[in-house]
Coordinates of N, CA and C in Angstrom, one line a residue:
X1 N 110.0 111.3 109.2 CA 110.5 109.9 109.1 C 110.7 109.4 107.8
X2 N 109.7 109.5 106.8 CA 110.0 109.3 105.4 C 110.0 110.4 104.6
X3 N 111.1 110.6 103.8 CA 111.0 111.7 103.0 C 110.0 111.6 101.9
X4 N 109.6 112.9 101.6 CA 108.5 112.8 100.6 C 109.0 112.5 99.2
X5 N 110.2 112.4 98.8 CA 110.7 112.0 97.6 C 110.7 110.4 97.3
X6 N 110.7 109.6 98.5 CA 110.7 108.1 98.2 C 109.3 107.9 97.7
X7 N 109.2 107.0 96.7 CA 108.1 106.5 96.2 C 107.4 105.6 97.0
X8 N 105.9 105.9 96.9 CA 105.1 105.0 97.8 C 103.8 104.8 96.8
X9 N 102.9 103.9 97.3 CA 101.7 103.3 97.0 C 100.6 103.9 98.0
X10 N 99.5 104.4 97.5 CA 98.4 105.1 98.5 C 97.2 104.3 98.1
X11 N 96.4 104.4 99.4 CA 95.3 103.9 99.4 C 94.3 104.3 100.6
X12 N 93.0 104.8 100.2 CA 92.2 105.2 101.3 C 91.2 104.2 101.6
X13 N 91.1 104.0 102.9 CA 90.2 103.0 103.6 C 89.2 103.5 104.3
X14 N 87.9 103.2 104.3 CA 86.9 103.6 105.2 C 86.0 102.4 105.7
X15 N 85.7 102.8 107.1 CA 84.7 101.9 107.6 C 84.0 102.6 108.7
X16 N 82.7 102.3 108.7 CA 81.8 103.1 109.7 C 82.1 104.7 109.6
X17 N 82.6 105.3 110.7 CA 83.0 106.6 110.6 C 84.5 106.9 110.7
X18 N 85.3 105.7 110.4 CA 86.8 106.0 110.3 C 87.1 106.0 109.1
X19 N 88.3 106.9 108.6 CA 88.8 107.2 107.4 C 90.4 106.9 107.6
X20 N 91.1 106.1 106.9 CA 92.4 105.9 106.9 C 93.0 106.3 105.6
X21 N 94.3 107.0 105.7 CA 95.0 107.3 104.4 C 96.4 106.5 104.8
X22 N 96.5 105.5 103.7 CA 97.5 104.6 103.9 C 98.7 104.6 102.8
X23 N 99.9 104.8 103.2 CA 101.1 104.9 102.3 C 101.8 103.6 102.6
X24 N 102.3 102.9 101.4 CA 102.9 101.7 101.4 C 104.4 101.9 100.8
X25 N 105.3 101.7 101.4 CA 106.6 101.9 101.1 C 107.5 100.6 100.9
X26 N 108.4 100.5 100.0 CA 109.3 99.3 100.0 C 110.1 99.4 101.5
X27 N 110.0 98.2 102.2 CA 110.7 98.2 103.4 C 110.7 96.8 104.0
X28 N 110.8 96.8 105.3 CA 110.9 95.3 106.1 C 109.8 95.1 107.1
X29 N 108.6 95.7 106.6 CA 107.3 95.3 107.4 C 107.1 96.2 108.8
X30 N 107.5 97.3 108.9 CA 107.3 98.3 109.9 C 105.9 99.0 109.6
X31 N 105.1 99.2 110.7 CA 103.6 99.6 110.7 C 103.7 100.9 111.4
X32 N 103.5 102.0 111.0 CA 103.2 103.1 112.0 C 102.0 103.7 111.7
X33 N 101.2 103.9 112.7 CA 99.8 104.5 112.5 C 99.8 105.6 113.4
X34 N 99.4 107.1 112.9 CA 99.5 108.4 113.5 C 100.8 108.7 114.2
X35 N 101.9 108.4 113.6 CA 103.0 108.6 114.1 C 103.7 107.5 115.1
X36 N 102.7 106.5 115.5 CA 103.1 105.6 116.7 C 103.2 104.2 116.0
X37 N 104.0 103.3 116.6 CA 104.1 101.9 116.2 C 102.8 101.3 116.4
X38 N 102.5 100.2 115.6 CA 101.2 99.4 115.6 C 101.0 98.9 117.1
X39 N 102.1 98.4 117.7 CA 102.0 97.7 119.1 C 101.4 98.9 120.0
X40 N 102.1 100.0 119.9 CA 101.6 101.2 120.9 C 100.2 101.5 120.6
X41 N 99.8 101.4 119.3 CA 98.4 102.2 119.0 C 97.3 101.3 119.2
X42 N 97.4 100.0 118.8 CA 96.4 99.0 119.0 C 96.8 98.1 120.4
X43 N 95.8 97.8 121.4 CA 96.3 97.2 122.3 C 95.8 95.7 122.2
X44 N 94.9 95.5 121.6 CA 94.3 94.1 121.3 C 95.1 93.5 120.1
X45 N 95.5 92.2 120.3 CA 96.1 91.4 119.3 C 95.1 91.1 118.0
X46 N 93.8 91.1 118.2 CA 92.9 90.8 117.2 C 93.0 92.1 116.1
X47 N 93.1 93.3 116.7 CA 93.0 94.5 115.8 C 94.3 94.6 115.2
X48 N 95.5 94.0 115.7 CA 96.7 94.1 115.0 C 96.5 93.0 113.8
X49 N 96.0 91.9 114.1 CA 95.9 90.8 113.1 C 95.0 91.3 111.8
X50 N 93.9 92.1 112.2 CA 93.1 92.6 111.2 C 93.9 93.5 110.1
X51 N 94.6 94.4 110.8 CA 95.5 95.3 109.9 C 96.6 94.6 109.1
X52 N 97.1 93.5 109.5 CA 98.0 92.7 108.8 C 97.5 91.6 107.9
X53 N 96.2 91.4 107.9 CA 95.6 90.3 107.0 C 95.9 90.4 105.6
X54 N 95.9 91.8 104.8 CA 96.2 91.7 103.6 C 97.7 91.3 103.1
X55 N 98.5 91.3 104.1 CA 100.0 91.1 103.8 C 99.8 89.5 104.1
X56 N 99.3 88.8 104.8 CA 99.2 87.4 104.9 C 98.6 86.7 103.7
X57 N 97.5 87.4 103.2 CA 96.8 86.9 102.0 C 97.6 87.1 100.9
X58 N 98.5 88.0 100.7 CA 99.3 88.2 99.5 C 100.8 87.6 99.5
X59 N 101.1 87.2 100.7 CA 102.4 86.6 101.1 C 103.3 87.8 100.9
X60 N 103.2 89.0 101.5 CA 104.2 90.1 101.4 C 104.4 90.7 102.8
X61 N 104.6 89.6 103.8 CA 104.6 90.2 105.2 C 105.9 90.9 105.5
X62 N 107.0 90.8 104.9 CA 108.1 91.6 105.3 C 108.7 92.5 104.0
X63 N 107.8 92.9 103.1 CA 108.3 93.3 102.0 C 108.0 94.9 102.0
X64 N 107.0 95.2 102.7 CA 106.5 96.7 102.7 C 106.3 97.3 103.9
X65 N 106.7 98.7 104.2 CA 106.3 99.5 105.5 C 105.2 100.2 105.1
X66 N 104.4 100.4 106.3 CA 103.3 101.2 106.1 C 103.2 102.5 106.9
X67 N 102.8 103.5 106.5 CA 102.7 104.9 107.2 C 101.3 105.5 107.0
X68 N 100.4 105.3 108.1 CA 99.1 105.7 107.8 C 98.6 106.7 108.8
X69 N 97.6 107.6 108.6 CA 96.9 108.4 109.5 C 95.4 108.0 109.4
X70 N 95.0 107.9 110.5 CA 93.5 107.5 110.7 C 92.8 108.2 111.5
X71 N 91.5 108.5 111.2 CA 90.7 109.5 112.1 C 89.4 109.0 112.3
X72 N 88.7 109.3 113.2 CA 87.3 109.0 113.3 C 86.9 107.7 113.9
X73 N 85.7 107.3 114.4 CA 85.3 106.1 115.0 C 85.9 105.7 116.1
X74 N 85.8 104.3 116.2 CA 86.5 103.5 117.4 C 87.6 102.7 116.8
X75 N 88.2 101.9 117.7 CA 89.4 101.2 117.4 C 89.3 100.2 116.3
X76 N 88.0 99.5 116.6 CA 87.6 98.4 115.5 C 87.3 99.1 114.2
X77 N 86.7 100.1 114.0 CA 86.5 100.8 112.7 C 87.8 101.1 112.1
X78 N 88.7 101.7 113.1 CA 89.8 102.2 112.4 C 90.8 100.9 111.9
X79 N 90.8 99.9 112.8 CA 91.5 98.8 112.1 C 91.1 98.3 110.9
X80 N 89.7 98.3 110.7 CA 88.9 98.1 109.3 C 89.2 98.9 108.4
X81 N 89.3 100.2 108.6 CA 89.6 101.2 107.5 C 91.1 101.1 107.1
X82 N 92.0 100.8 107.9 CA 93.4 100.4 107.8 C 93.6 99.3 106.6
X83 N 92.8 98.3 107.2 CA 92.9 97.2 106.3 C 92.4 97.4 104.9
X84 N 91.3 98.2 104.8 CA 90.7 98.5 103.3 C 91.7 99.3 102.7
X85 N 92.4 100.5 103.4 CA 93.2 101.2 102.7 C 94.5 100.6 102.2
X86 N 94.9 99.5 103.0 CA 96.2 99.0 102.7 C 95.8 97.9 101.5
X87 N 94.8 97.3 101.4 CA 94.4 96.4 100.4 C 94.4 97.2 99.1
X88 N 93.9 98.4 99.2 CA 93.8 99.3 97.8 C 95.2 99.6 97.5
X89 N 96.1 100.0 98.4 CA 97.5 100.3 98.2 C 98.3 99.1 97.7
X90 N 98.0 98.0 98.2 CA 98.8 96.8 97.6 C 98.2 96.5 96.2
X91 N 97.0 96.8 95.9 CA 96.7 96.5 94.6 C 97.2 97.6 93.5
X92 N 97.5 98.6 94.0 CA 98.2 99.6 93.1 C 99.8 99.0 93.0
X93 N 100.4 98.5 94.1 CA 101.6 97.9 93.9 C 101.9 96.8 93.0
X94 N 100.7 95.9 93.2 CA 100.8 94.7 92.1 C 99.5 94.3 92.0
X95 N 98.8 94.6 90.6 CA 97.5 94.1 90.3 C 97.4 92.9 90.3
X96 N 98.2 91.9 90.3 CA 97.9 90.5 90.6 C 97.2 90.0 91.8
X97 N 97.4 90.9 92.8 CA 96.8 90.7 94.1 C 95.4 90.7 94.1
X98 N 94.8 91.1 93.2 CA 93.3 91.5 92.9 C 92.5 90.4 93.5
X99 N 92.6 89.0 92.9 CA 91.9 88.1 92.9 C 91.9 87.6 94.4
X100 N 93.0 87.5 95.0 CA 93.3 87.2 96.5 C 92.4 88.0 97.4
X101 N 92.7 89.4 97.1 CA 92.1 90.3 98.1 C 90.6 90.7 98.1
X102 N 90.1 90.2 96.6 CA 88.7 90.4 96.4 C 88.0 89.1 97.1
X103 N 88.6 88.1 97.0 CA 88.0 86.8 97.5 C 87.9 86.8 98.9
X104 N 88.8 87.5 99.6 CA 88.7 87.6 101.1 C 87.7 88.8 101.5
X105 N 87.4 89.6 100.6 CA 86.4 90.7 100.8 C 87.1 92.0 101.4
X106 N 88.4 92.0 101.1 CA 89.3 93.4 101.7 C 89.1 94.4 100.8
X107 N 88.6 94.4 99.8 CA 88.4 95.4 98.7 C 87.0 96.3 98.7
X108 N 86.1 95.5 99.5 CA 84.8 96.1 99.7 C 84.7 96.9 100.9
X109 N 84.1 98.1 100.8 CA 83.9 99.0 101.9 C 82.9 98.6 102.6
X110 N 82.9 98.5 104.0 CA 82.0 97.9 104.8 C 80.8 99.0 105.1
X111 N 79.6 99.1 104.4 CA 78.7 100.1 104.5 C 78.0 100.3 105.7
X112 N 77.8 99.4 106.7 CA 77.2 99.5 107.9 C 77.7 100.8 108.8
X113 N 76.6 101.7 108.9 CA 76.9 102.8 109.8 C 75.9 102.9 110.8
X114 N 76.0 103.9 111.7 CA 74.9 104.1 112.8 C 74.0 104.7 112.2
X115 N 72.6 104.2 112.5 CA 71.4 104.8 111.8 C 71.0 106.3 112.5
X116 N 70.6 107.3 111.7 CA 70.4 108.5 112.3 C 69.3 108.5 113.1
X117 N 69.2 109.5 114.0 CA 68.1 109.7 115.0 C 66.8 110.4 114.2
X118 N 65.7 109.9 114.5 CA 64.5 110.4 113.9 C 63.9 111.5 114.8
X119 N 63.2 112.5 114.3 CA 62.4 113.3 115.3 C 61.2 112.7 115.8
X120 N 60.8 113.1 117.1 CA 59.9 112.4 117.9 C 60.3 111.3 118.6
X121 N 61.4 110.7 118.3 CA 62.0 109.4 119.0 C 63.3 109.9 119.9
X122 N 63.5 109.0 120.8 CA 64.7 109.2 121.8 C 66.0 108.7 121.0
X123 N 66.0 107.9 120.1 CA 67.2 107.4 119.3 C 66.6 107.0 117.8
X124 N 67.3 106.3 117.0 CA 67.0 105.9 115.8 C 65.7 105.4 115.7
X125 N 65.4 104.3 116.7 CA 64.0 103.7 116.6 C 63.4 103.5 118.0
X126 N 64.1 104.1 119.0 CA 63.6 104.0 120.3 C 62.4 105.1 120.5
X127 N 61.1 104.6 120.9 CA 60.1 105.6 121.3 C 60.2 106.0 122.6
X128 N 59.7 107.3 122.7 CA 59.5 107.8 124.2 C 58.6 106.8 125.1
X129 N 59.1 106.8 126.3 CA 58.2 105.8 127.2 C 56.7 106.3 127.2
X130 N 55.9 105.2 127.1 CA 54.4 105.5 127.1 C 54.0 105.7 128.7
X131 N 53.1 106.9 128.8 CA 52.5 107.2 130.1 C 51.0 107.2 129.9
X132 N 50.5 106.4 130.7 CA 49.0 106.3 130.6 C 48.3 107.5 131.3
X133 N 49.0 108.2 132.3 CA 48.5 109.4 132.9 C 49.3 110.5 133.0

């Protein structure tokens, strides 16, 4: 789709267990995720809105094309990871965007992850059922 010689800006985004590798090209606002269009990849409008938030904050709605690969986690985590990676890539494209992106919190990685299971327990904190006899 995009030849390797075309210049781009790159950003890696993470949220929960999702990792997104985002490439930002000069273009007209086309978003491709794992080889599919954003409307095809995300069913919910809220997830599409989350991905497009950095564009609305920086007023660059139809100036860049996005090609990204995302793996791991669920759809909400993947949308958040793409937003994080896109914000980092836009920051490479124009350092003046830093104040607006930082104010919205798009440059901060969301550190919340599932807590690990402990031995002797059924889940992270769930104890086995008590039996009197």
